[in-house]
Amino acid sequence: MPDTETVTTDVLTSAAAASNDDGTAATRPRRRPALSPSRASDFKQCPLLYRFRAVDRLPEVPSKAQLRGTLVHSVLERLFALPAADRVAPRAKELLEPAWTELSADRPEWTELFEGEDAEETSDWLASAEKLIDAYFGLEDPRRLEPEACELHVEIELGSGVLLRGYIDRVDVAPTGEIRVVDYKTGAAPREIGEAKAMFQMKFYAVVLWRLRGVVPRQLKLMYLTDGQSLAYTPDEAELVRFERTLEAIWQAILKAGKTGDFRPNPSKLCGWCDHQAHCPEYGGTPPPYPGWPEPDAGEETALDRAD
């Protein structure tokens, strides 16, 4: 691994102005702008979408499907915290309601999607999450697994200066040292565009783990819970070197756009799912005034991103 690469921590060296109780100036840690798999994918899809999400940080209304995905991710994380013998489907389903209670307490605005509904409709929504749990157990037996980590935060600065950051659903490490990266998808197995986006995310994680640990992951595994399918891929070092260069090129393009605010729309059939058509010139909208390059950070992923 090149000596120019530096592993970073959550608290980085730049600082923001703040005030002490006595009114004197103080400093607090800032997190440098970084590249996450979701934000990199946004920029590839549409630079203006990247701006709306990472720079302007325009609000987006999550769908019930996204919330369900976030809930199922939380349940699977909690499941692996249990003793191996307790990792059975009925126990996982028992975790759904307490997990949702905790998630909605942290983000009370999420419950607004259920306002005006009766108890039966909310119960149906939870039942749809149970089906995803059943599908997960149809793909693997968690009693036979001991992951090294779940919801693992990873971060590294490459020699080029690009700071990569993300959360990995699960990392399995074999006794022989082979690494498997696992990502849960609560949608159906995608068509070509969706599959490419999902594999982009997995290669991102593979690059980060390779540079952090000096080991190329043996397998990248996507588990699609809606239809009970899985997709496995084995990367090699040469491929990750090329992908690393792709990430560096994306970051340079982001920085170039960030200097002037020239984030251009890239119309596609994915526009139909965009929350920001009212601000998009392609739909007769006007973006808000450009606020400048964001500080402290433009690379954070949300729980909804990770449940996509």
GROMACS .gro file of C-alpha atoms in nm:
model
  308
    1MET     CA    1   0.000   0.000   0.000
    2PRO     CA    2   0.152   0.340  -0.094
    3ASP     CA    3   0.290   0.541   0.196
    4THR     CA    4   0.108   0.849   0.067
    5GLU     CA    5  -0.226   0.708   0.174
    6THR     CA    6  -0.346   0.822   0.512
    7VAL     CA    7  -0.615   0.660   0.722
    8THR     CA    8  -0.835   0.930   0.874
    9THR     CA    9  -1.062   0.944   1.176
   10ASP     CA   10  -1.405   1.097   1.226
   11VAL     CA   11  -1.253   1.418   1.362
   12LEU     CA   12  -1.032   1.586   1.102
   13THR     CA   13  -0.793   1.875   1.125
   14SER     CA   14  -0.994   2.167   0.990
   15ALA     CA   15  -1.192   2.374   1.242
   16ALA     CA   16  -1.498   2.595   1.250
   17ALA     CA   17  -1.550   2.907   1.455
   18ALA     CA   18  -1.764   2.873   1.765
   19SER     CA   19  -1.822   3.055   2.093
   20ASN     CA   20  -1.752   2.959   2.452
   21ASP     CA   21  -1.998   3.036   2.729
   22ASP     CA   22  -1.808   3.357   2.802
   23GLY     CA   23  -1.840   3.470   2.441
   24THR     CA   24  -1.476   3.418   2.348
   25ALA     CA   25  -1.382   3.251   2.024
   26ALA     CA   26  -1.335   2.877   2.024
   27THR     CA   27  -1.292   2.607   1.767
   28ARG     CA   28  -1.475   2.285   1.702
   29PRO     CA   29  -1.374   1.999   1.473
   30ARG     CA   30  -1.493   2.001   1.115
   31ARG     CA   31  -1.526   1.708   0.882
   32ARG     CA   32  -1.375   1.777   0.543
   33PRO     CA   33  -1.589   1.741   0.231
   34ALA     CA   34  -1.579   1.376   0.133
   35LEU     CA   35  -1.707   1.137  -0.130
   36SER     CA   36  -1.959   0.870  -0.034
   37PRO     CA   37  -2.097   0.604  -0.269
   38SER     CA   38  -2.443   0.766  -0.271
   39ARG     CA   39  -2.316   1.116  -0.343
   40ALA     CA   40  -2.073   0.989  -0.608
   41SER     CA   41  -2.361   0.802  -0.771
   42ASP     CA   42  -2.574   1.120  -0.755
   43PHE     CA   43  -2.308   1.317  -0.942
   44LYS     CA   44  -2.271   1.047  -1.206
   45GLN     CA   45  -2.648   1.041  -1.254
   46CYS     CA   46  -2.701   1.419  -1.250
   47PRO     CA   47  -2.459   1.687  -1.123
   48LEU     CA   48  -2.753   1.912  -1.034
   49LEU     CA   49  -2.903   1.637  -0.819
   50TYR     CA   50  -2.570   1.618  -0.636
   51ARG     CA   51  -2.585   1.992  -0.575
   52PHE     CA   52  -2.943   1.978  -0.446
   53ARG     CA   53  -2.857   1.699  -0.203
   54ALA     CA   54  -2.499   1.771  -0.096
   55VAL     CA   55  -2.467   2.148  -0.131
   56ASP     CA   56  -2.815   2.301  -0.099
   57ARG     CA   57  -2.932   2.008   0.116
   58LEU     CA   58  -3.288   2.048   0.000
   59PRO     CA   59  -3.535   1.842   0.202
   60GLU     CA   60  -3.670   1.522   0.053
   61VAL     CA   61  -3.980   1.332   0.160
   62PRO     CA   62  -3.894   0.965   0.210
   63SER     CA   63  -4.124   0.699   0.078
   64LYS     CA   64  -4.271   0.426   0.294
   65ALA     CA   65  -4.055   0.181   0.101
   66GLN     CA   66  -3.741   0.374   0.204
   67LEU     CA   67  -3.852   0.380   0.566
   68ARG     CA   68  -3.922   0.008   0.551
   69GLY     CA   69  -3.573  -0.048   0.413
   70THR     CA   70  -3.420   0.155   0.694
   71LEU     CA   71  -3.621  -0.044   0.947
   72VAL     CA   72  -3.516  -0.381   0.803
   73HIS     CA   73  -3.150  -0.275   0.802
   74SER     CA   74  -3.181  -0.181   1.169
   75VAL     CA   75  -3.342  -0.514   1.254
   76LEU     CA   76  -3.070  -0.714   1.078
   77GLU     CA   77  -2.803  -0.516   1.262
   78ARG     CA   78  -2.976  -0.592   1.593
   79LEU     CA   79  -3.018  -0.956   1.495
   80PHE     CA   80  -2.643  -1.007   1.465
   81ALA     CA   81  -2.594  -0.853   1.809
   82LEU     CA   82  -2.785  -1.150   1.955
   83PRO     CA   83  -2.626  -1.485   2.044
   84ALA     CA   84  -2.607  -1.706   1.736
   85ALA     CA   85  -2.872  -1.949   1.862
   86ASP     CA   86  -3.127  -1.664   1.892
   87ARG     CA   87  -3.092  -1.549   1.532
   88VAL     CA   88  -3.414  -1.701   1.404
   89ALA     CA   89  -3.695  -1.547   1.201
   90PRO     CA   90  -3.953  -1.518   1.485
   91ARG     CA   91  -3.698  -1.336   1.701
   92ALA     CA   92  -3.609  -1.102   1.415
   93LYS     CA   93  -3.976  -1.015   1.366
   94GLU     CA   94  -4.006  -0.936   1.737
   95LEU     CA   95  -3.740  -0.669   1.682
   96LEU     CA   96  -3.944  -0.480   1.421
   97GLU     CA   97  -4.174  -0.278   1.644
   98PRO     CA   98  -3.911  -0.172   1.903
   99ALA     CA   99  -3.672  -0.083   1.620
  100TRP     CA  100  -3.938   0.133   1.452
  101THR     CA  101  -4.023   0.299   1.785
  102GLU     CA  102  -3.660   0.396   1.829
  103LEU     CA  103  -3.609   0.510   1.469
  104SER     CA  104  -3.925   0.722   1.465
  105ALA     CA  105  -3.833   0.878   1.800
  106ASP     CA  106  -3.504   0.992   1.648
  107ARG     CA  107  -3.678   1.118   1.331
  108PRO     CA  108  -4.037   1.207   1.430
  109GLU     CA  109  -4.101   1.362   1.088
  110TRP     CA  110  -4.097   1.011   0.942
  111THR     CA  111  -4.420   0.931   1.123
  112GLU     CA  112  -4.596   1.205   0.924
  113LEU     CA  113  -4.623   0.961   0.633
  114PHE     CA  114  -4.863   0.757   0.845
  115GLU     CA  115  -5.083   1.042   0.964
  116GLY     CA  116  -5.450   0.984   0.890
  117GLU     CA  117  -5.404   0.611   0.851
  118ASP     CA  118  -5.581   0.359   1.067
  119ALA     CA  119  -5.403   0.094   1.271
  120GLU     CA  120  -5.467  -0.171   1.005
  121GLU     CA  121  -5.273   0.022   0.739
  122THR     CA  122  -4.974   0.067   0.969
  123SER     CA  123  -4.996  -0.300   1.060
  124ASP     CA  124  -4.990  -0.391   0.689
  125TRP     CA  125  -4.675  -0.182   0.648
  126LEU     CA  126  -4.503  -0.367   0.932
  127ALA     CA  127  -4.624  -0.696   0.782
  128SER     CA  128  -4.453  -0.604   0.454
  129ALA     CA  129  -4.130  -0.563   0.652
  130GLU     CA  130  -4.185  -0.910   0.799
  131LYS     CA  131  -4.194  -1.051   0.445
  132LEU     CA  132  -3.852  -0.900   0.379
  133ILE     CA  133  -3.722  -1.060   0.698
  134ASP     CA  134  -3.857  -1.397   0.579
  135ALA     CA  135  -3.685  -1.347   0.245
  136TYR     CA  136  -3.357  -1.276   0.422
  137PHE     CA  137  -3.379  -1.605   0.612
  138GLY     CA  138  -3.442  -1.778   0.280
  139LEU     CA  139  -3.103  -1.655   0.157
  140GLU     CA  140  -2.881  -1.746   0.452
  141ASP     CA  141  -2.883  -1.879   0.808
  142PRO     CA  142  -2.743  -1.608   1.038
  143ARG     CA  143  -2.685  -1.865   1.313
  144ARG     CA  144  -2.392  -1.993   1.106
  145LEU     CA  145  -2.231  -1.651   1.066
  146GLU     CA  146  -2.021  -1.431   1.292
  147PRO     CA  147  -1.970  -1.102   1.107
  148GLU     CA  148  -1.668  -0.896   1.196
  149ALA     CA  149  -1.884  -0.582   1.180
  150CYS     CA  150  -2.232  -0.455   1.095
  151GLU     CA  151  -2.305  -0.097   0.985
  152LEU     CA  152  -1.931  -0.037   0.971
  153HIS     CA  153  -1.822   0.325   0.924
  154VAL     CA  154  -1.518   0.339   0.696
  155GLU     CA  155  -1.310   0.637   0.595
  156ILE     CA  156  -0.978   0.685   0.420
  157GLU     CA  157  -0.788   0.958   0.239
  158LEU     CA  158  -0.623   0.841  -0.081
  159GLY     CA  159  -0.282   0.965  -0.193
  160SER     CA  160  -0.456   1.194  -0.442
  161GLY     CA  161  -0.630   1.374  -0.155
  162VAL     CA  162  -0.976   1.226  -0.213
  163LEU     CA  163  -1.148   1.148   0.116
  164LEU     CA  164  -1.374   0.843   0.087
  165ARG     CA  165  -1.641   0.774   0.348
  166GLY     CA  166  -1.928   0.531   0.384
  167TYR     CA  167  -2.116   0.270   0.585
  168ILE     CA  168  -2.098  -0.099   0.502
  169ASP     CA  169  -2.396  -0.314   0.599
  170ARG     CA  170  -2.182  -0.613   0.694
  171VAL     CA  171  -1.824  -0.734   0.674
  172ASP     CA  172  -1.751  -1.106   0.706
  173VAL     CA  173  -1.396  -1.228   0.754
  174ALA     CA  174  -1.311  -1.596   0.709
  175PRO     CA  175  -1.058  -1.772   0.938
  176THR     CA  176  -0.822  -1.765   0.640
  177GLY     CA  177  -0.852  -1.384   0.623
  178GLU     CA  178  -1.073  -1.360   0.314
  179ILE     CA  179  -1.313  -1.065   0.327
  180ARG     CA  180  -1.674  -1.061   0.211
  181VAL     CA  181  -1.868  -0.735   0.182
  182VAL     CA  182  -2.245  -0.778   0.218
  183ASP     CA  183  -2.512  -0.522   0.134
  184TYR     CA  184  -2.886  -0.567   0.190
  185LYS     CA  185  -3.123  -0.427  -0.071
  186THR     CA  186  -3.490  -0.419   0.023
  187GLY     CA  187  -3.603  -0.374  -0.336
  188ALA     CA  188  -3.614  -0.633  -0.611
  189ALA     CA  189  -3.308  -0.740  -0.807
  190PRO     CA  190  -3.254  -0.450  -1.047
  191ARG     CA  191  -3.239  -0.419  -1.420
  192GLU     CA  192  -2.917  -0.309  -1.590
  193ILE     CA  193  -2.910   0.052  -1.465
  194GLY     CA  194  -2.993  -0.041  -1.107
  195GLU     CA  195  -2.744  -0.325  -1.105
  196ALA     CA  196  -2.466  -0.096  -1.226
  197LYS     CA  197  -2.551   0.155  -0.951
  198ALA     CA  198  -2.549  -0.116  -0.685
  199MET     CA  199  -2.218  -0.258  -0.805
  200PHE     CA  200  -2.069   0.093  -0.812
  201GLN     CA  201  -2.148   0.114  -0.441
  202MET     CA  202  -1.992  -0.224  -0.371
  203LYS     CA  203  -1.673  -0.144  -0.562
  204PHE     CA  204  -1.649   0.180  -0.364
  205TYR     CA  205  -1.652  -0.023  -0.042
  206ALA     CA  206  -1.402  -0.269  -0.189
  207VAL     CA  207  -1.157   0.012  -0.267
  208VAL     CA  208  -1.187   0.154   0.084
  209LEU     CA  209  -1.133  -0.184   0.254
  210TRP     CA  210  -0.847  -0.270   0.021
  211ARG     CA  211  -0.668   0.054   0.099
  212LEU     CA  212  -0.741   0.028   0.471
  213ARG     CA  213  -0.640  -0.335   0.513
  214GLY     CA  214  -0.420  -0.415   0.216
  215VAL     CA  215  -0.649  -0.704   0.117
  216VAL     CA  216  -0.875  -0.713  -0.187
  217PRO     CA  217  -1.219  -0.839  -0.073
  218ARG     CA  218  -1.279  -1.192  -0.196
  219GLN     CA  219  -1.649  -1.135  -0.259
  220LEU     CA  220  -1.899  -0.850  -0.293
  221LYS     CA  221  -2.247  -0.979  -0.218
  222LEU     CA  222  -2.579  -0.802  -0.278
  223MET     CA  223  -2.888  -0.954  -0.117
  224TYR     CA  224  -3.222  -0.847  -0.272
  225LEU     CA  225  -3.493  -0.916  -0.018
  226THR     CA  226  -3.806  -0.838  -0.218
  227ASP     CA  227  -3.755  -1.133  -0.452
  228GLY     CA  228  -3.506  -1.336  -0.249
  229GLN     CA  229  -3.218  -1.313  -0.496
  230SER     CA  230  -2.850  -1.251  -0.439
  231LEU     CA  231  -2.572  -1.127  -0.663
  232ALA     CA  232  -2.208  -1.209  -0.589
  233TYR     CA  233  -1.902  -1.062  -0.757
  234THR     CA  234  -1.528  -1.115  -0.717
  235PRO     CA  235  -1.314  -0.807  -0.787
  236ASP     CA  236  -0.944  -0.810  -0.860
  237GLU     CA  237  -0.673  -0.559  -0.774
  238ALA     CA  238  -0.633  -0.422  -1.127
  239GLU     CA  239  -1.006  -0.353  -1.143
  240LEU     CA  240  -0.998  -0.168  -0.810
  241VAL     CA  241  -0.705   0.042  -0.928
  242ARG     CA  242  -0.912   0.150  -1.228
  243PHE     CA  243  -1.215   0.214  -1.012
  244GLU     CA  244  -1.008   0.422  -0.772
  245ARG     CA  245  -0.909   0.643  -1.065
  246THR     CA  246  -1.276   0.675  -1.157
  247LEU     CA  247  -1.353   0.799  -0.804
  248GLU     CA  248  -1.068   1.048  -0.824
  249ALA     CA  249  -1.198   1.179  -1.157
  250ILE     CA  250  -1.549   1.217  -1.014
  251TRP     CA  251  -1.413   1.411  -0.716
  252GLN     CA  252  -1.211   1.642  -0.940
  253ALA     CA  253  -1.522   1.710  -1.147
  254ILE     CA  254  -1.717   1.785  -0.829
  255LEU     CA  255  -1.449   2.026  -0.707
  256LYS     CA  256  -1.444   2.202  -1.044
  257ALA     CA  257  -1.820   2.246  -1.038
  258GLY     CA  258  -1.804   2.349  -0.674
  259LYS     CA  259  -1.584   2.649  -0.749
  260THR     CA  260  -1.844   2.811  -0.973
  261GLY     CA  261  -2.168   2.637  -0.884
  262ASP     CA  262  -2.194   2.501  -1.239
  263PHE     CA  263  -2.376   2.177  -1.158
  264ARG     CA  264  -2.568   2.097  -1.473
  265PRO     CA  265  -2.880   1.881  -1.502
  266ASN     CA  266  -2.857   1.552  -1.684
  267PRO     CA  267  -3.211   1.453  -1.787
  268SER     CA  268  -3.293   1.082  -1.786
  269LYS     CA  269  -3.583   0.850  -1.713
  270LEU     CA  270  -3.475   0.864  -1.348
  271CYS     CA  271  -3.602   1.224  -1.332
  272GLY     CA  272  -3.949   1.088  -1.268
  273TRP     CA  273  -3.841   0.985  -0.918
  274CYS     CA  274  -3.664   1.311  -0.833
  275ASP     CA  275  -3.801   1.525  -0.549
  276HIS     CA  276  -3.651   1.843  -0.690
  277GLN     CA  277  -3.827   1.901  -1.022
  278ALA     CA  278  -3.964   2.233  -0.891
  279HIS     CA  279  -3.605   2.363  -0.872
  280CYS     CA  280  -3.479   2.202  -1.194
  281PRO     CA  281  -3.442   2.408  -1.515
  282GLU     CA  282  -3.539   2.100  -1.718
  283TYR     CA  283  -3.886   2.129  -1.562
  284GLY     CA  284  -3.912   2.507  -1.570
  285GLY     CA  285  -3.777   2.553  -1.218
  286THR     CA  286  -3.500   2.773  -1.082
  287PRO     CA  287  -3.231   2.641  -0.845
  288PRO     CA  288  -3.183   2.838  -0.523
  289PRO     CA  289  -2.892   3.086  -0.515
  290TYR     CA  290  -2.565   2.895  -0.498
  291PRO     CA  291  -2.447   2.899  -0.135
  292GLY     CA  292  -2.086   2.814  -0.213
  293TRP     CA  293  -1.895   2.496  -0.149
  294PRO     CA  294  -2.037   2.330   0.164
  295GLU     CA  295  -1.865   2.324   0.496
  296PRO     CA  296  -1.806   2.121   0.689
  297ASP     CA  297  -1.907   1.822   0.478
  298ALA     CA  298  -2.072   1.722   0.152
  299GLY     CA  299  -2.019   1.349   0.167
  300GLU     CA  300  -2.233   1.218   0.448
  301GLU     CA  301  -2.479   0.939   0.373
  302THR     CA  302  -2.811   0.915   0.549
  303ALA     CA  303  -2.982   0.605   0.679
  304LEU     CA  304  -3.222   0.636   0.387
  305ASP     CA  305  -2.929   0.632   0.143
  306ARG     CA  306  -2.802   0.311   0.294
  307ALA     CA  307  -3.144   0.149   0.274
  308ASP     CA  308  -3.181   0.217  -0.097
   0.00000   0.00000   0.00000
